[in-house]
Coordinates of C-alpha atoms in Angstrom, one line a residue:
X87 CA 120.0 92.8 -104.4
X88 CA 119.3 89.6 -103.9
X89 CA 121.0 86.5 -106.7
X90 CA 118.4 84.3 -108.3
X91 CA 118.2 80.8 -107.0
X92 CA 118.7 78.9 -109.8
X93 CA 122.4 77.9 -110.9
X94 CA 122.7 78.6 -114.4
X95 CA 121.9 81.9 -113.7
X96 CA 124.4 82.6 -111.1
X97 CA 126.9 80.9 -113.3
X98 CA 126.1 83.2 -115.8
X99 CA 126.4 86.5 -113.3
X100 CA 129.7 85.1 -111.6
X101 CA 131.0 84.9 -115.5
X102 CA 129.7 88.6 -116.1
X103 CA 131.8 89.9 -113.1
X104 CA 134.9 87.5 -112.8
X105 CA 135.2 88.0 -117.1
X106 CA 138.3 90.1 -118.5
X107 CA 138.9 91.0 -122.3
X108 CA 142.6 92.4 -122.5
X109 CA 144.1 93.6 -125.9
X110 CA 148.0 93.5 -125.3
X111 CA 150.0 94.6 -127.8
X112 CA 153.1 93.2 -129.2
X113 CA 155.7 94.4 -126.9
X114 CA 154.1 93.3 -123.9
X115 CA 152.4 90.2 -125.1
X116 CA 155.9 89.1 -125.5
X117 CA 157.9 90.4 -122.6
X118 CA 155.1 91.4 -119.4
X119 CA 151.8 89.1 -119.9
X120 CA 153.5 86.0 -119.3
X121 CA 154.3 87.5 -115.8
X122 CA 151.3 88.9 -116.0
X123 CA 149.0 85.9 -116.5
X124 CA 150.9 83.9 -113.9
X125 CA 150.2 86.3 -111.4
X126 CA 146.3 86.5 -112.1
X127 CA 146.6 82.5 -112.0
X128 CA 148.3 82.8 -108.1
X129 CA 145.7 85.2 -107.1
X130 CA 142.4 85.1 -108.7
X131 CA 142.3 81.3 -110.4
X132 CA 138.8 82.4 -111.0
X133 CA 139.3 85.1 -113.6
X134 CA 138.1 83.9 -117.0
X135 CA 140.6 85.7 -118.9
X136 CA 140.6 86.3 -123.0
X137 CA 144.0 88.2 -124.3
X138 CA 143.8 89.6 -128.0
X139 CA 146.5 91.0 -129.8
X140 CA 146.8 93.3 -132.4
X141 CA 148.5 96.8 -133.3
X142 CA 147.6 99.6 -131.4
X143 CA 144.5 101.3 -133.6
X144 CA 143.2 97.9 -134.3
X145 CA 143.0 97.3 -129.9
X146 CA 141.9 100.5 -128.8
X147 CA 139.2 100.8 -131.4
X148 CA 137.6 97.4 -129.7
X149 CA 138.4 98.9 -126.2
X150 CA 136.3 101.8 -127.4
X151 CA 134.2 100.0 -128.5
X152 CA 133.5 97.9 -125.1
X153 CA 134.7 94.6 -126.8
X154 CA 137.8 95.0 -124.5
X155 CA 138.1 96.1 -121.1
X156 CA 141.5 97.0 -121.0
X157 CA 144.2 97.4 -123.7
X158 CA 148.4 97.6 -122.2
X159 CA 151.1 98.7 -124.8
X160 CA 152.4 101.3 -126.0
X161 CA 151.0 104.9 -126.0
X162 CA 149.9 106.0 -129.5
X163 CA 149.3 109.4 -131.1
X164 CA 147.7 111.9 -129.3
X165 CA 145.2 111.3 -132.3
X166 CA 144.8 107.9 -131.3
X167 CA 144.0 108.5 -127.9
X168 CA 140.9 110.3 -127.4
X169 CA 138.5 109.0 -125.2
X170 CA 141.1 106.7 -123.0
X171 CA 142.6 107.0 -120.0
X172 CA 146.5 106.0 -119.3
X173 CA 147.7 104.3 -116.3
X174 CA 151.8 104.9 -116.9
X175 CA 154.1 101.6 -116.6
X176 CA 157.5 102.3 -117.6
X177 CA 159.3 104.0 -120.9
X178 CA 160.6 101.6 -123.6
X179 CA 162.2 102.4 -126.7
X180 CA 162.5 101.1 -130.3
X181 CA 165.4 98.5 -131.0
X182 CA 166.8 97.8 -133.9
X183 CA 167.8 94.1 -134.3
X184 CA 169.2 92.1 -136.9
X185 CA 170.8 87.9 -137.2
X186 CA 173.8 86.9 -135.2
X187 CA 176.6 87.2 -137.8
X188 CA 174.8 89.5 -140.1
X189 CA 177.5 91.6 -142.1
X190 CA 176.1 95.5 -140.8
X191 CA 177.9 93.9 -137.4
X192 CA 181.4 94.2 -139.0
X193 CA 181.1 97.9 -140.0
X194 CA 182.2 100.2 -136.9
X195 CA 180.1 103.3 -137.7
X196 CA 181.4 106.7 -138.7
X197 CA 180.7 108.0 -135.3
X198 CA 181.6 105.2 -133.2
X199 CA 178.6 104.3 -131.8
X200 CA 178.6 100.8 -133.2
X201 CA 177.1 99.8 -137.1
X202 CA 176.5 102.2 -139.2
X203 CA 172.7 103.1 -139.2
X204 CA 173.3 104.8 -143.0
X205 CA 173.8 101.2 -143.9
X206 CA 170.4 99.9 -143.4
X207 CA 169.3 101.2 -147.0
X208 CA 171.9 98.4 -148.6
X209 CA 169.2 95.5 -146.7
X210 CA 165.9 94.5 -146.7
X211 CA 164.3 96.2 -143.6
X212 CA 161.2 95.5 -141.3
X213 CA 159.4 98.8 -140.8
X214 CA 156.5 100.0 -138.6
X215 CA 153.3 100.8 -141.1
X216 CA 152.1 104.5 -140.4
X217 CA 149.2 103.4 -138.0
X218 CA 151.6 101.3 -135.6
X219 CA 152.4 103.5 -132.2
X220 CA 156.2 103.3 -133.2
X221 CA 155.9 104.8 -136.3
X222 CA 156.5 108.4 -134.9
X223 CA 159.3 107.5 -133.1
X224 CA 161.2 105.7 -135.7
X225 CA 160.9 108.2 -138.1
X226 CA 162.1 110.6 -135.5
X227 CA 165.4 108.6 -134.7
X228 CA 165.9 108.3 -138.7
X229 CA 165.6 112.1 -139.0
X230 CA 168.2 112.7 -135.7
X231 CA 170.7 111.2 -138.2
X232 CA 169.8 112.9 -141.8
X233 CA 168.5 109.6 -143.3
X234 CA 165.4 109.0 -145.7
X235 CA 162.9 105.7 -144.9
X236 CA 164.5 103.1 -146.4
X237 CA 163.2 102.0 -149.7
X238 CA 163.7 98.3 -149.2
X239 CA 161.1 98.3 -146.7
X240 CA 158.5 95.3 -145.5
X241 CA 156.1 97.1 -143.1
X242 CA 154.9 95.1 -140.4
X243 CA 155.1 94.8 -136.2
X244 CA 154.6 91.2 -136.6
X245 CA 156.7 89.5 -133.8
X246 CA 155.8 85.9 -135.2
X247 CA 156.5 87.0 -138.9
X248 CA 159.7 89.0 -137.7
X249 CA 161.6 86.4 -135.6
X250 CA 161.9 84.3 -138.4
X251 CA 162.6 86.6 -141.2
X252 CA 165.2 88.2 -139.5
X253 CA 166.6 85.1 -138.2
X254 CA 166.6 83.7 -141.8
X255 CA 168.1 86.8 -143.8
X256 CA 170.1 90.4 -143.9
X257 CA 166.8 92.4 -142.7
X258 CA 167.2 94.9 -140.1
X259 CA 163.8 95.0 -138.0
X260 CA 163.2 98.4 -135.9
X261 CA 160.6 97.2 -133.4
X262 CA 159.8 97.7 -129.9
X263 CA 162.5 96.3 -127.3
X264 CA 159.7 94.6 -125.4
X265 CA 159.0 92.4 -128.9
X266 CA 162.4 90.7 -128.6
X267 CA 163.5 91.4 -125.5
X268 CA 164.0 87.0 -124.6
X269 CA 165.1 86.7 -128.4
X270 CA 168.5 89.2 -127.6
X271 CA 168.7 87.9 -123.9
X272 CA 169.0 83.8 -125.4
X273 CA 171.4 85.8 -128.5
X274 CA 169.1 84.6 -131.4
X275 CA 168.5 88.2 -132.0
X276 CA 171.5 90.8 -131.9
X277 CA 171.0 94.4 -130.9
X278 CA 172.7 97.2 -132.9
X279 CA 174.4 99.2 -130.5
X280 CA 172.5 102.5 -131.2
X281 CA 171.9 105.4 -129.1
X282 CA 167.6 104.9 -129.1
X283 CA 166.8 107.2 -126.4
X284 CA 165.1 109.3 -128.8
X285 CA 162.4 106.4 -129.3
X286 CA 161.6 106.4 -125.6
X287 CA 157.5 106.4 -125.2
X288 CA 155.8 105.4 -122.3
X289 CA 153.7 102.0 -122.0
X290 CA 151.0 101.3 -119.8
X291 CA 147.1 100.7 -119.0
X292 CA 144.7 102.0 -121.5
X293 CA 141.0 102.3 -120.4
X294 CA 138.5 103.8 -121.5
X295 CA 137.6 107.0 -120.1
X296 CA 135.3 108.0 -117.3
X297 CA 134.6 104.1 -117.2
X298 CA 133.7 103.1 -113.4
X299 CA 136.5 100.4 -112.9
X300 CA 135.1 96.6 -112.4
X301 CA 136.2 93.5 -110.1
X302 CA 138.2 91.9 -112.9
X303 CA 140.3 95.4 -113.8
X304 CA 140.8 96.0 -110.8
X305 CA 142.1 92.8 -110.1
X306 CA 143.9 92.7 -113.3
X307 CA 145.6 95.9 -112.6
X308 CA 147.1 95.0 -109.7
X309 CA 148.5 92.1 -111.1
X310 CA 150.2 94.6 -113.4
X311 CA 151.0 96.7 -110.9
X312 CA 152.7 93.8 -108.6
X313 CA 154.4 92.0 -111.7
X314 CA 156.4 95.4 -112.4
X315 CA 157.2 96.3 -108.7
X316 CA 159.0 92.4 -108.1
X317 CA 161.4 93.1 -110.1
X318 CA 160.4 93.6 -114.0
X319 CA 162.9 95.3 -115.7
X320 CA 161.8 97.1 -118.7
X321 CA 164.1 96.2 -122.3
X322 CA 166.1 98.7 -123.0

């Protein structure tokens, strides 16, 4: 089929086709779009690209929707999931994080594995609300040990809000490693040296379902695709 003549309107078709609505969640708006991004700006300067972020439920329910074309993060419930497609990335876990010099630091742990996790209940702690994808998985690492939620609790996956409270008090924040993944690597942030593997998920490309893949996903996901085969190494 033949494009009309006129040049609005084939502005307004090349827009249509070279348009891409990502939702990224926190982890990887932090830690893999940059790279991302950068890579769609090498190859396809062309792209009109919009990122939103947002928790998991909020992103996939636009995806679902068809106000996003693609959503990458986390994996959420199996719940959560109906109706999508995942292309898998990598695994990341959940870290727990707290200030440089904060006092849990100084207490060696009854098992050896670095601070004592029983501790967090003596601080103020950041905590995933029940709708975040980490949710589960907290909870499960919590339970590996024998200890309640902490009833001190602020629950939020706000990177923005959690950099600086952390950075400014005693909270511990259990987030994903992604969030604060340049935050630990520049030592603004300090990892607790906990055995997380039980907070492993899997992140990756969320689509929705049976959805004939356009131009701009395609090109998009090969950006993914050649960002995480040069070399990204997943926080952890």
């Amino acid at each position: 089929m033949a494009l009309p003549s006129c040049q609005p309107c084939r502005s307004i078709i090349f827009f249509l086709i070279s348009a891409m609505l990502v939702g990224a969640l926190p982890s990887v708006s932090a830690r893999l779009m940059p790279d991302v991004v950068a890579e769609l700006q090498r190859v396809a300067p062309h792209l009109w690209l919009s990122v939103a972020d947002g928790g998991h439920g909020y992103l996939t329910t636009l995806l679902r929707a068809g106000d996003l074309d693609v959503v990458i993060g986390g994996l959420g419930a199996p719940e959560t999931m109906q109706e999508l497609s995942l292309t898998q990335l990598h695994l990341e876990d959940v870290a727990v994080v707290v200030r440089p010099g904060h006092p849990i630091l100084s207490d060696p742990g009854p098992d050896s594995d670095g601070p004592a996790l029983r501790r967090i209940a003596e601080y103020p702690v950041l905590y995933p609300p029940r709708a975040a994808a980490i949710h589960p998985l907290v909870e499960r690492l919590l339970l590996s040990r024998g200890i309640a939620p902490p009833p001190r609790r602020i629950e939020t996956v706000s990177g923005a809000f959690g950099r600086v409270h952390v950075r400014q008090s005693d909270a511990v924040w259990f987030i994903s490693a992604g969030v604060v993944a340049r935050e630990i690597a520049g030592g603004r942030l300090v990892r607790l040296p906990l055995d997380t593997e039980l907070t492993k998920g899997p992140v990756g490309l969320m689509t929705r379902a049976g959805q004939p893949e356009i131009s701009a996903q395609l090109l998009f996901r090969q950006a993914v695709m050649r960002v995480v085969a040069l070399g990204f190494v997943p926080p952890g």
